[in-house]
Amino acid sequence: MNRPFLTLLATGLSLIPAFALAETLPLPLSGPAYTAANEAYSAYERKDYDLAIAKAREALRQRADVTRLNTLIELAERDKKLRDQPQPLAASRPASAAPGFVAASRGFKAYDREQFGLAAQSARKAITQAPRRREYRLLLIDSLQRQQRLEEADRATSDALGVFANDNTLLMRRKAIRRQLAVPLAIQGYRALEQGNTALAVDQARKAVAWAPEIAANQQLLISALLAAKDYPAAEQAAAGSLALDDRQAAPWILRSYARDRQGKLQPAQADLNRALSLPGLSPSERRDIRLFAVDAALARGEPQHALEQLQTQGNDDSDEVTRRSGAARAALRQKNKGPNSLAQFPPPPLECQESTFGLTCAIWPGSSHDAGTALASQAYAALARKDPATAVALANQAVARAPQNPAYRHLLVSALTEQKHLPEAITAASEGLQTHGDDARLLVMRGRLRQQSGDDAGARDDFTRALALGSLPAYEEAGLYAAIGQRRTARERLQEARASGELASVSDLQVAYLSMQAGDDEAAHAAFRKADASTPLTTTAAQDAAYNAMRLHEDDEAVGYFKRVIDGQKTAEAPLSAQQLFDTRRTVGDVSRTIGLTSTTSYRGNSSSGLSAAPGTSSSGSESNDLLQNSTELSWRPLGYRNGRFVELYGRITDTLWSKNSDSDTGADALQGALGVRVKPFSSVNIMAALERTFPLGSSNVDGDWLVRLGYGSSIGTDLRVDVPSWWTSQLYAEVGHYINDSRDYFNSEWQVGRSYAIGGTGSRWVTFPHVVAAIDYDSKMKSEAGGGFSSGDAGGIGIGNNVRYWFREDVYNAPRSYVDLSLQYRARVFGEDRAKGVFARLTYSY
């Protein structure tokens, strides 16, 4: 039996994002969290601010979702400051509770005792005293919803939006409330339609659509009720309204086609069916059902020849449904019956809905009959919509058992198992479906995605390749699959074909952005993110993806803007970032926005020759002991910005030997040198830096200027601050090779540190200590000499132990700490080469 045409993409599945938008009402406090919160409010009322803050934080530790306690902490800290450090203008004004807070605290306590009527009454009083306190308005809305006083809750939400315009939480709450208001109306309308009371069905459906027009099931009900009442002009108008909201689903096109056909608008009716057939994502079975529906329309109009022409598109299909229609068309031709058949022979597509507390889950069935699994599948879709995947799996298994030849039920089963996080079982179900139905593009794609998540990249690639070979997927979906198998050029070509053919018109701008990113077309993704954001502000997750996309295009200011929105949106985000993820985002803001840097390092090398620690261009005997204190201060500028980590820096440096144990060495003004240069970091993900600089004497230094070419490499793990753990492993390696052109002098130096960093004072502290082991190697061709019968190799290597203490500072809401002071102390033992490899090494670094 042919698979029935399920319009669940237009009805049932549309409930899933609808319910995802609806916020869960905050649960009343109970147990220890309730006790702590109650004590916090009481302490605040008697002006014991320290206890109020402590108790509120304890309650938050146990119930982090009760964000209203943050307001209590904020007010307690404010009033404590006013009490302990009164300002001149406020000195004569005694500290008192914030306006409305006493009433609100009573309301919060009542809410936690599930006395929602009293909570609403207290919230109204608090709002009167402090109308711009958003949490008081949310308390009123929550309390009214808990009492199912939904129309009052809707008015309260609208009042709140009058004060907090475009507040995303309030907008979502109002949408959720209105959907709740629509549920009983839609259910009553469907029951009336089943009982043949079309007038009541139309009335209730209109009310449901008025409350929640974005729910496709409500629109389906209204159109079907108007068709049942044979009010075809009104049905056509209702279908047009549904299409104005979303024209990417087949159901409203089919229903409007029927309404137009019944009015004799044959060309527009056929145009609607053609549009339904052209929608991306339809399976061959779905296209077959629409064509059979067109055959029924032709037979009803008395056009058997046209019906036969439509049937010829079915090829070798010898199913009962095709055979029955072919026989009817040929019989009509033989009888030369050119008059239209009765309307009863072409009824509107039947509507079948399943009721739930979330509303209706509906399907229409054009061109085919129900099968034994239809009712069970509808219930399974309803279970998925209400986030009950276990029930959906059980029902989908029953539907498959009753109608094993219907691939839609296999798709449903795989989706339900995936939602249940049972990936191996979902892969098995997809494989069984493919064995039963042969290569099915949808099942192949579903199994491929599951294999990807399971780490089976080779299996995923095979599934995607087989799905692409079938050629039945929309071009934009094929683009995503080509990107997944690494053929990004082909992915971009397919995406461009979809854009040129108008196929992307039915795809959201945000989806286009992600498809473009997968295909490696960052410029197209950037434009699509902008367009999506202009129509509906991006979620925090999408804004973060848009930020990284902008970074790759060197749109630094725009990237920073997106990242700041991500940071601002954490309080209302459905899936907020962890503390470390938020810190890393703030670190990225600082890195991308930085254009100027200042670093000053003062270093001490005990029992060492001057070598590379001396100012470039100086010389000293490699065998001579020389304790040195040097300073190097550098100012840098990035004229082109961050460029996704491939930046160019112009820099200037001043180097001086402040003190030397060797009296023959130049110090102070005699050792003062400068340098101007440019360095380039050519790769985003590899820390390689190339530099060219001109060194020159300053002060009374008599060292000749020179040209220096440098190449450096660095690799590090755990060198940045962590805010989620008290300690972490740390490793940092740096190596540099350089050549002085005029002096024909080569050098190399490297240092590798491995140890464990500890936050001094615990997790989140800005003080960090880093005990470590160190290995260092350096070489200087100028120190390679033969003198007095001895030989100096010019190289030196040592290992030892050390400790760094670093303090991070200069941070704000959007930027992680951008500056630090670091004190490093090491002792190294010589392993090979010159004696300069051993001794005490100290560095004090200031980085701005």
PDB file of C-alpha atoms in Angstrom, residues 193-440:
ATOM      1  CA  LEU A 193     -15.704  19.169  12.820  1.00  0.00           C
ATOM      2  CA  GLU A 194     -15.751  15.441  13.540  1.00  0.00           C
ATOM      3  CA  GLN A 195     -19.377  15.732  14.696  1.00  0.00           C
ATOM      4  CA  GLY A 196     -20.377  17.636  11.552  1.00  0.00           C
ATOM      5  CA  ASN A 197     -21.006  20.930  13.377  1.00  0.00           C
ATOM      6  CA  THR A 198     -19.149  23.041  10.817  1.00  0.00           C
ATOM      7  CA  ALA A 199     -20.388  26.400  12.142  1.00  0.00           C
ATOM      8  CA  LEU A 200     -18.929  25.759  15.600  1.00  0.00           C
ATOM      9  CA  ALA A 201     -15.773  24.274  14.053  1.00  0.00           C
ATOM     10  CA  VAL A 202     -15.187  27.416  11.977  1.00  0.00           C
ATOM     11  CA  ASP A 203     -15.862  29.722  14.938  1.00  0.00           C
ATOM     12  CA  GLN A 204     -13.477  27.914  17.290  1.00  0.00           C
ATOM     13  CA  ALA A 205     -10.811  27.522  14.613  1.00  0.00           C
ATOM     14  CA  ARG A 206     -10.901  31.255  13.855  1.00  0.00           C
ATOM     15  CA  LYS A 207     -10.361  32.015  17.532  1.00  0.00           C
ATOM     16  CA  ALA A 208      -7.471  29.532  17.745  1.00  0.00           C
ATOM     17  CA  VAL A 209      -5.828  31.104  14.697  1.00  0.00           C
ATOM     18  CA  ALA A 210      -6.295  34.574  16.168  1.00  0.00           C
ATOM     19  CA  TRP A 211      -4.388  33.538  19.293  1.00  0.00           C
ATOM     20  CA  ALA A 212      -1.676  31.447  17.608  1.00  0.00           C
ATOM     21  CA  PRO A 213      -1.545  31.966  13.838  1.00  0.00           C
ATOM     22  CA  GLU A 214       1.962  30.507  13.619  1.00  0.00           C
ATOM     23  CA  ILE A 215       0.724  27.026  14.631  1.00  0.00           C
ATOM     24  CA  ALA A 216       0.112  25.281  11.324  1.00  0.00           C
ATOM     25  CA  ALA A 217      -2.384  22.827  12.854  1.00  0.00           C
ATOM     26  CA  ASN A 218      -4.679  25.741  13.761  1.00  0.00           C
ATOM     27  CA  GLN A 219      -4.503  27.006  10.188  1.00  0.00           C
ATOM     28  CA  GLN A 220      -5.169  23.500   8.845  1.00  0.00           C
ATOM     29  CA  LEU A 221      -8.218  23.186  11.066  1.00  0.00           C
ATOM     30  CA  LEU A 222      -9.673  26.506   9.932  1.00  0.00           C
ATOM     31  CA  ILE A 223      -9.182  25.770   6.219  1.00  0.00           C
ATOM     32  CA  SER A 224     -10.605  22.245   6.572  1.00  0.00           C
ATOM     33  CA  ALA A 225     -13.618  23.508   8.547  1.00  0.00           C
ATOM     34  CA  LEU A 226     -14.370  26.134   5.881  1.00  0.00           C
ATOM     35  CA  LEU A 227     -14.059  23.482   3.153  1.00  0.00           C
ATOM     36  CA  ALA A 228     -16.421  21.229   5.092  1.00  0.00           C
ATOM     37  CA  ALA A 229     -18.856  24.154   5.274  1.00  0.00           C
ATOM     38  CA  LYS A 230     -18.377  24.581   1.478  1.00  0.00           C
ATOM     39  CA  ASP A 231     -17.364  28.209   2.009  1.00  0.00           C
ATOM     40  CA  TYR A 232     -14.724  27.948  -0.667  1.00  0.00           C
ATOM     41  CA  PRO A 233     -13.893  31.683  -1.007  1.00  0.00           C
ATOM     42  CA  ALA A 234     -13.273  31.917   2.739  1.00  0.00           C
ATOM     43  CA  ALA A 235     -11.228  28.705   2.640  1.00  0.00           C
ATOM     44  CA  GLU A 236      -9.125  30.130  -0.177  1.00  0.00           C
ATOM     45  CA  GLN A 237      -8.572  33.307   1.832  1.00  0.00           C
ATOM     46  CA  ALA A 238      -7.623  31.330   4.965  1.00  0.00           C
ATOM     47  CA  ALA A 239      -5.166  29.220   2.974  1.00  0.00           C
ATOM     48  CA  ALA A 240      -3.630  32.392   1.535  1.00  0.00           C
ATOM     49  CA  GLY A 241      -3.186  33.714   5.084  1.00  0.00           C
ATOM     50  CA  SER A 242      -1.452  30.493   6.103  1.00  0.00           C
ATOM     51  CA  LEU A 243       0.859  30.691   3.095  1.00  0.00           C
ATOM     52  CA  ALA A 244       1.701  34.295   3.911  1.00  0.00           C
ATOM     53  CA  LEU A 245       3.102  33.039   7.224  1.00  0.00           C
ATOM     54  CA  ASP A 246       4.911  30.010   5.781  1.00  0.00           C
ATOM     55  CA  ASP A 247       4.837  28.944   2.145  1.00  0.00           C
ATOM     56  CA  ARG A 248       7.404  26.157   2.506  1.00  0.00           C
ATOM     57  CA  GLN A 249       4.904  23.393   3.348  1.00  0.00           C
ATOM     58  CA  ALA A 250       2.730  21.451   0.933  1.00  0.00           C
ATOM     59  CA  ALA A 251      -0.528  21.248   2.905  1.00  0.00           C
ATOM     60  CA  PRO A 252      -1.844  24.832   2.489  1.00  0.00           C
ATOM     61  CA  TRP A 253      -1.016  24.770  -1.238  1.00  0.00           C
ATOM     62  CA  ILE A 254      -3.037  21.582  -1.662  1.00  0.00           C
ATOM     63  CA  LEU A 255      -5.975  22.846   0.384  1.00  0.00           C
ATOM     64  CA  ARG A 256      -6.068  26.149  -1.492  1.00  0.00           C
ATOM     65  CA  SER A 257      -5.885  24.243  -4.773  1.00  0.00           C
ATOM     66  CA  TYR A 258      -9.015  22.319  -3.751  1.00  0.00           C
ATOM     67  CA  ALA A 259     -10.837  25.517  -2.735  1.00  0.00           C
ATOM     68  CA  ARG A 260      -9.984  27.163  -6.054  1.00  0.00           C
ATOM     69  CA  ASP A 261     -10.946  24.073  -8.040  1.00  0.00           C
ATOM     70  CA  ARG A 262     -14.397  24.040  -6.421  1.00  0.00           C
ATOM     71  CA  GLN A 263     -14.839  27.667  -7.510  1.00  0.00           C
ATOM     72  CA  GLY A 264     -13.884  26.850 -11.101  1.00  0.00           C
ATOM     73  CA  LYS A 265     -10.495  28.602 -10.846  1.00  0.00           C
ATOM     74  CA  LEU A 266      -8.794  25.771 -12.665  1.00  0.00           C
ATOM     75  CA  GLN A 267      -5.541  27.420 -13.708  1.00  0.00           C
ATOM     76  CA  PRO A 268      -4.796  28.874 -10.236  1.00  0.00           C
ATOM     77  CA  ALA A 269      -5.735  25.509  -8.717  1.00  0.00           C
ATOM     78  CA  GLN A 270      -3.249  23.702 -10.953  1.00  0.00           C
ATOM     79  CA  ALA A 271      -0.628  26.360 -10.229  1.00  0.00           C
ATOM     80  CA  ASP A 272      -0.987  25.644  -6.505  1.00  0.00           C
ATOM     81  CA  LEU A 273      -0.467  21.925  -7.079  1.00  0.00           C
ATOM     82  CA  ASN A 274       2.565  22.661  -9.241  1.00  0.00           C
ATOM     83  CA  ARG A 275       3.965  24.829  -6.473  1.00  0.00           C
ATOM     84  CA  ALA A 276       3.406  22.027  -3.957  1.00  0.00           C
ATOM     85  CA  LEU A 277       5.228  19.602  -6.269  1.00  0.00           C
ATOM     86  CA  SER A 278       8.163  21.998  -6.623  1.00  0.00           C
ATOM     87  CA  LEU A 279       8.787  22.318  -2.893  1.00  0.00           C
ATOM     88  CA  PRO A 280      12.225  21.034  -1.877  1.00  0.00           C
ATOM     89  CA  GLY A 281      12.495  17.986   0.318  1.00  0.00           C
ATOM     90  CA  LEU A 282       9.493  16.044  -1.000  1.00  0.00           C
ATOM     91  CA  SER A 283      10.072  12.315  -1.326  1.00  0.00           C
ATOM     92  CA  PRO A 284       8.976  10.417  -4.466  1.00  0.00           C
ATOM     93  CA  SER A 285       6.050   8.991  -2.481  1.00  0.00           C
ATOM     94  CA  GLU A 286       4.871  12.457  -1.489  1.00  0.00           C
ATOM     95  CA  ARG A 287       5.070  13.687  -5.074  1.00  0.00           C
ATOM     96  CA  ARG A 288       3.072  10.611  -6.123  1.00  0.00           C
ATOM     97  CA  ASP A 289       0.316  11.435  -3.630  1.00  0.00           C
ATOM     98  CA  ILE A 290       0.005  15.014  -4.941  1.00  0.00           C
ATOM     99  CA  ARG A 291      -0.221  13.757  -8.523  1.00  0.00           C
ATOM    100  CA  LEU A 292      -2.927  11.260  -7.546  1.00  0.00           C
ATOM    101  CA  PHE A 293      -4.802  14.133  -5.918  1.00  0.00           C
ATOM    102  CA  ALA A 294      -4.542  16.019  -9.247  1.00  0.00           C
ATOM    103  CA  VAL A 295      -5.925  12.942 -11.016  1.00  0.00           C
ATOM    104  CA  ASP A 296      -8.918  12.939  -8.653  1.00  0.00           C
ATOM    105  CA  ALA A 297      -9.499  16.615  -9.427  1.00  0.00           C
ATOM    106  CA  ALA A 298      -9.417  15.956 -13.182  1.00  0.00           C
ATOM    107  CA  LEU A 299     -11.853  13.045 -12.874  1.00  0.00           C
ATOM    108  CA  ALA A 300     -14.202  15.163 -10.758  1.00  0.00           C
ATOM    109  CA  ARG A 301     -14.155  17.900 -13.428  1.00  0.00           C
ATOM    110  CA  GLY A 302     -14.963  15.364 -16.165  1.00  0.00           C
ATOM    111  CA  GLU A 303     -11.495  15.481 -17.752  1.00  0.00           C
ATOM    112  CA  PRO A 304     -10.560  11.756 -18.028  1.00  0.00           C
ATOM    113  CA  GLN A 305      -7.957  12.365 -20.749  1.00  0.00           C
ATOM    114  CA  HIS A 306      -6.136  14.841 -18.514  1.00  0.00           C
ATOM    115  CA  ALA A 307      -6.389  12.310 -15.664  1.00  0.00           C
ATOM    116  CA  LEU A 308      -4.734   9.642 -17.841  1.00  0.00           C
ATOM    117  CA  GLU A 309      -1.954  12.027 -18.789  1.00  0.00           C
ATOM    118  CA  GLN A 310      -1.325  12.658 -15.095  1.00  0.00           C
ATOM    119  CA  LEU A 311      -1.282   8.905 -14.436  1.00  0.00           C
ATOM    120  CA  GLN A 312       1.344   8.374 -17.132  1.00  0.00           C
ATOM    121  CA  THR A 313       3.799  10.287 -14.967  1.00  0.00           C
ATOM    122  CA  GLN A 314       3.610   7.400 -12.489  1.00  0.00           C
ATOM    123  CA  GLY A 315       5.524   5.143 -14.888  1.00  0.00           C
ATOM    124  CA  ASN A 316       5.252   1.443 -14.059  1.00  0.00           C
ATOM    125  CA  ASP A 317       3.288   1.969 -10.839  1.00  0.00           C
ATOM    126  CA  ASP A 318       0.721  -0.874 -10.801  1.00  0.00           C
ATOM    127  CA  SER A 319      -0.628  -0.276  -7.315  1.00  0.00           C
ATOM    128  CA  ASP A 320      -4.329  -0.647  -6.577  1.00  0.00           C
ATOM    129  CA  GLU A 321      -4.740   3.142  -6.306  1.00  0.00           C
ATOM    130  CA  VAL A 322      -3.266   3.797  -9.757  1.00  0.00           C
ATOM    131  CA  THR A 323      -5.121   0.853 -11.319  1.00  0.00           C
ATOM    132  CA  ARG A 324      -8.450   2.013  -9.880  1.00  0.00           C
ATOM    133  CA  ARG A 325      -8.026   5.558 -11.210  1.00  0.00           C
ATOM    134  CA  SER A 326      -6.878   4.334 -14.633  1.00  0.00           C
ATOM    135  CA  GLY A 327      -9.961   2.164 -14.908  1.00  0.00           C
ATOM    136  CA  ALA A 328     -12.245   5.052 -13.940  1.00  0.00           C
ATOM    137  CA  ALA A 329     -10.654   7.374 -16.502  1.00  0.00           C
ATOM    138  CA  ARG A 330     -10.887   4.836 -19.347  1.00  0.00           C
ATOM    139  CA  ALA A 331     -14.489   4.040 -18.467  1.00  0.00           C
ATOM    140  CA  ALA A 332     -15.343   7.746 -18.601  1.00  0.00           C
ATOM    141  CA  LEU A 333     -13.734   8.019 -22.039  1.00  0.00           C
ATOM    142  CA  ARG A 334     -15.624   5.012 -23.367  1.00  0.00           C
ATOM    143  CA  GLN A 335     -18.908   6.430 -22.126  1.00  0.00           C
ATOM    144  CA  LYS A 336     -17.984   9.835 -23.524  1.00  0.00           C
ATOM    145  CA  ASN A 337     -18.906  11.255 -20.158  1.00  0.00           C
ATOM    146  CA  LYS A 338     -17.537  14.746 -20.376  1.00  0.00           C
ATOM    147  CA  GLY A 339     -19.670  16.218 -17.634  1.00  0.00           C
ATOM    148  CA  PRO A 340     -18.289  16.715 -14.149  1.00  0.00           C
ATOM    149  CA  ASN A 341     -18.871  14.082 -11.543  1.00  0.00           C
ATOM    150  CA  SER A 342     -20.585  14.926  -8.298  1.00  0.00           C
ATOM    151  CA  LEU A 343     -18.571  16.772  -5.697  1.00  0.00           C
ATOM    152  CA  ALA A 344     -18.936  13.768  -3.416  1.00  0.00           C
ATOM    153  CA  GLN A 345     -16.507  11.924  -5.677  1.00  0.00           C
ATOM    154  CA  PHE A 346     -13.833  14.514  -4.919  1.00  0.00           C
ATOM    155  CA  PRO A 347     -14.039  15.350  -1.232  1.00  0.00           C
ATOM    156  CA  PRO A 348     -11.460  17.651   0.353  1.00  0.00           C
ATOM    157  CA  PRO A 349      -8.333  15.975   1.722  1.00  0.00           C
ATOM    158  CA  PRO A 350      -9.397  14.481   5.045  1.00  0.00           C
ATOM    159  CA  LEU A 351      -7.913  16.034   8.163  1.00  0.00           C
ATOM    160  CA  GLU A 352      -6.883  13.795  11.016  1.00  0.00           C
ATOM    161  CA  CYS A 353      -5.685  15.279  14.295  1.00  0.00           C
ATOM    162  CA  GLN A 354      -4.455  13.886  17.584  1.00  0.00           C
ATOM    163  CA  GLU A 355      -5.305  15.793  20.743  1.00  0.00           C
ATOM    164  CA  SER A 356      -2.819  16.567  23.492  1.00  0.00           C
ATOM    165  CA  THR A 357      -2.315  19.142  26.221  1.00  0.00           C
ATOM    166  CA  PHE A 358      -0.079  20.966  23.753  1.00  0.00           C
ATOM    167  CA  GLY A 359      -2.791  21.242  21.124  1.00  0.00           C
ATOM    168  CA  LEU A 360      -3.464  19.387  17.897  1.00  0.00           C
ATOM    169  CA  THR A 361      -1.093  17.326  15.801  1.00  0.00           C
ATOM    170  CA  CYS A 362      -2.659  17.076  12.349  1.00  0.00           C
ATOM    171  CA  ALA A 363      -2.176  15.406   8.988  1.00  0.00           C
ATOM    172  CA  ILE A 364      -4.018  15.615   5.682  1.00  0.00           C
ATOM    173  CA  TRP A 365      -4.282  12.705   3.278  1.00  0.00           C
ATOM    174  CA  PRO A 366      -4.587  13.792  -0.358  1.00  0.00           C
ATOM    175  CA  GLY A 367      -4.655  11.155  -3.056  1.00  0.00           C
ATOM    176  CA  SER A 368      -4.328   8.102  -0.838  1.00  0.00           C
ATOM    177  CA  SER A 369      -5.949   6.136   1.928  1.00  0.00           C
ATOM    178  CA  HIS A 370      -4.932   5.623   5.494  1.00  0.00           C
ATOM    179  CA  ASP A 371      -3.090   2.455   6.416  1.00  0.00           C
ATOM    180  CA  ALA A 372      -2.957   0.372   9.574  1.00  0.00           C
ATOM    181  CA  GLY A 373      -0.160   2.455  11.070  1.00  0.00           C
ATOM    182  CA  THR A 374      -1.635   5.905  10.473  1.00  0.00           C
ATOM    183  CA  ALA A 375      -3.246   6.496  13.852  1.00  0.00           C
ATOM    184  CA  LEU A 376      -0.229   5.140  15.734  1.00  0.00           C
ATOM    185  CA  ALA A 377       2.151   7.303  13.702  1.00  0.00           C
ATOM    186  CA  SER A 378       0.075  10.402  14.429  1.00  0.00           C
ATOM    187  CA  GLN A 379       0.247   9.622  18.142  1.00  0.00           C
ATOM    188  CA  ALA A 380       3.999   9.100  17.855  1.00  0.00           C
ATOM    189  CA  TYR A 381       4.444  12.509  16.244  1.00  0.00           C
ATOM    190  CA  ALA A 382       2.385  14.017  19.057  1.00  0.00           C
ATOM    191  CA  ALA A 383       4.646  12.312  21.606  1.00  0.00           C
ATOM    192  CA  LEU A 384       7.712  13.755  19.890  1.00  0.00           C
ATOM    193  CA  ALA A 385       6.091  17.182  19.964  1.00  0.00           C
ATOM    194  CA  ARG A 386       5.639  17.000  23.717  1.00  0.00           C
ATOM    195  CA  LYS A 387       9.225  15.829  24.241  1.00  0.00           C
ATOM    196  CA  ASP A 388       8.304  12.227  25.081  1.00  0.00           C
ATOM    197  CA  PRO A 389      10.628  10.220  22.823  1.00  0.00           C
ATOM    198  CA  ALA A 390      10.185   6.950  24.739  1.00  0.00           C
ATOM    199  CA  THR A 391       6.457   6.893  23.947  1.00  0.00           C
ATOM    200  CA  ALA A 392       7.176   7.960  20.382  1.00  0.00           C
ATOM    201  CA  VAL A 393       9.578   5.027  19.943  1.00  0.00           C
ATOM    202  CA  ALA A 394       7.013   2.527  21.215  1.00  0.00           C
ATOM    203  CA  LEU A 395       4.259   3.913  18.965  1.00  0.00           C
ATOM    204  CA  ALA A 396       6.545   4.146  15.927  1.00  0.00           C
ATOM    205  CA  ASN A 397       7.576   0.511  16.382  1.00  0.00           C
ATOM    206  CA  GLN A 398       3.906  -0.468  16.397  1.00  0.00           C
ATOM    207  CA  ALA A 399       3.254   1.600  13.252  1.00  0.00           C
ATOM    208  CA  VAL A 400       6.178  -0.104  11.484  1.00  0.00           C
ATOM    209  CA  ALA A 401       4.896  -3.511  12.547  1.00  0.00           C
ATOM    210  CA  ARG A 402       1.406  -2.785  11.187  1.00  0.00           C
ATOM    211  CA  ALA A 403       2.566  -1.149   7.931  1.00  0.00           C
ATOM    212  CA  PRO A 404       6.134  -2.356   7.287  1.00  0.00           C
ATOM    213  CA  GLN A 405       6.112  -1.079   3.671  1.00  0.00           C
ATOM    214  CA  ASN A 406       5.551   2.547   4.697  1.00  0.00           C
ATOM    215  CA  PRO A 407       8.990   4.253   4.794  1.00  0.00           C
ATOM    216  CA  ALA A 408       7.583   7.299   6.626  1.00  0.00           C
ATOM    217  CA  TYR A 409       7.226   5.202   9.756  1.00  0.00           C
ATOM    218  CA  ARG A 410      10.858   4.149   9.492  1.00  0.00           C
ATOM    219  CA  HIS A 411      11.844   7.819   9.314  1.00  0.00           C
ATOM    220  CA  LEU A 412       9.691   8.462  12.364  1.00  0.00           C
ATOM    221  CA  LEU A 413      11.240   5.593  14.322  1.00  0.00           C
ATOM    222  CA  VAL A 414      14.781   6.739  13.563  1.00  0.00           C
ATOM    223  CA  SER A 415      13.898  10.315  14.591  1.00  0.00           C
ATOM    224  CA  ALA A 416      12.376   9.146  17.866  1.00  0.00           C
ATOM    225  CA  LEU A 417      15.368   6.943  18.727  1.00  0.00           C
ATOM    226  CA  THR A 418      17.703   9.820  17.898  1.00  0.00           C
ATOM    227  CA  GLU A 419      15.720  12.147  20.154  1.00  0.00           C
ATOM    228  CA  GLN A 420      16.020   9.502  22.875  1.00  0.00           C
ATOM    229  CA  LYS A 421      19.843   9.562  22.440  1.00  0.00           C
ATOM    230  CA  HIS A 422      19.860   5.856  21.525  1.00  0.00           C
ATOM    231  CA  LEU A 423      22.246   6.205  18.593  1.00  0.00           C
ATOM    232  CA  PRO A 424      23.132   2.495  18.054  1.00  0.00           C
ATOM    233  CA  GLU A 425      19.443   1.545  18.021  1.00  0.00           C
ATOM    234  CA  ALA A 426      18.663   4.438  15.657  1.00  0.00           C
ATOM    235  CA  ILE A 427      21.409   3.275  13.267  1.00  0.00           C
ATOM    236  CA  THR A 428      20.006  -0.271  13.384  1.00  0.00           C
ATOM    237  CA  ALA A 429      16.479   0.997  12.658  1.00  0.00           C
ATOM    238  CA  ALA A 430      17.748   2.985   9.674  1.00  0.00           C
ATOM    239  CA  SER A 431      19.628  -0.051   8.373  1.00  0.00           C
ATOM    240  CA  GLU A 432      16.529  -2.235   8.692  1.00  0.00           C
ATOM    241  CA  GLY A 433      14.518   0.386   6.821  1.00  0.00           C
ATOM    242  CA  LEU A 434      17.068   0.429   4.007  1.00  0.00           C
ATOM    243  CA  GLN A 435      16.943  -3.353   3.782  1.00  0.00           C
ATOM    244  CA  THR A 436      13.151  -3.195   3.466  1.00  0.00           C
ATOM    245  CA  HIS A 437      12.770  -0.222   1.128  1.00  0.00           C
ATOM    246  CA  GLY A 438      16.065  -0.231  -0.744  1.00  0.00           C
ATOM    247  CA  ASP A 439      18.074   2.955  -1.068  1.00  0.00           C
ATOM    248  CA  ASP A 440      15.999   5.720   0.507  1.00  0.00           C
TER     249      ASP A 440
END
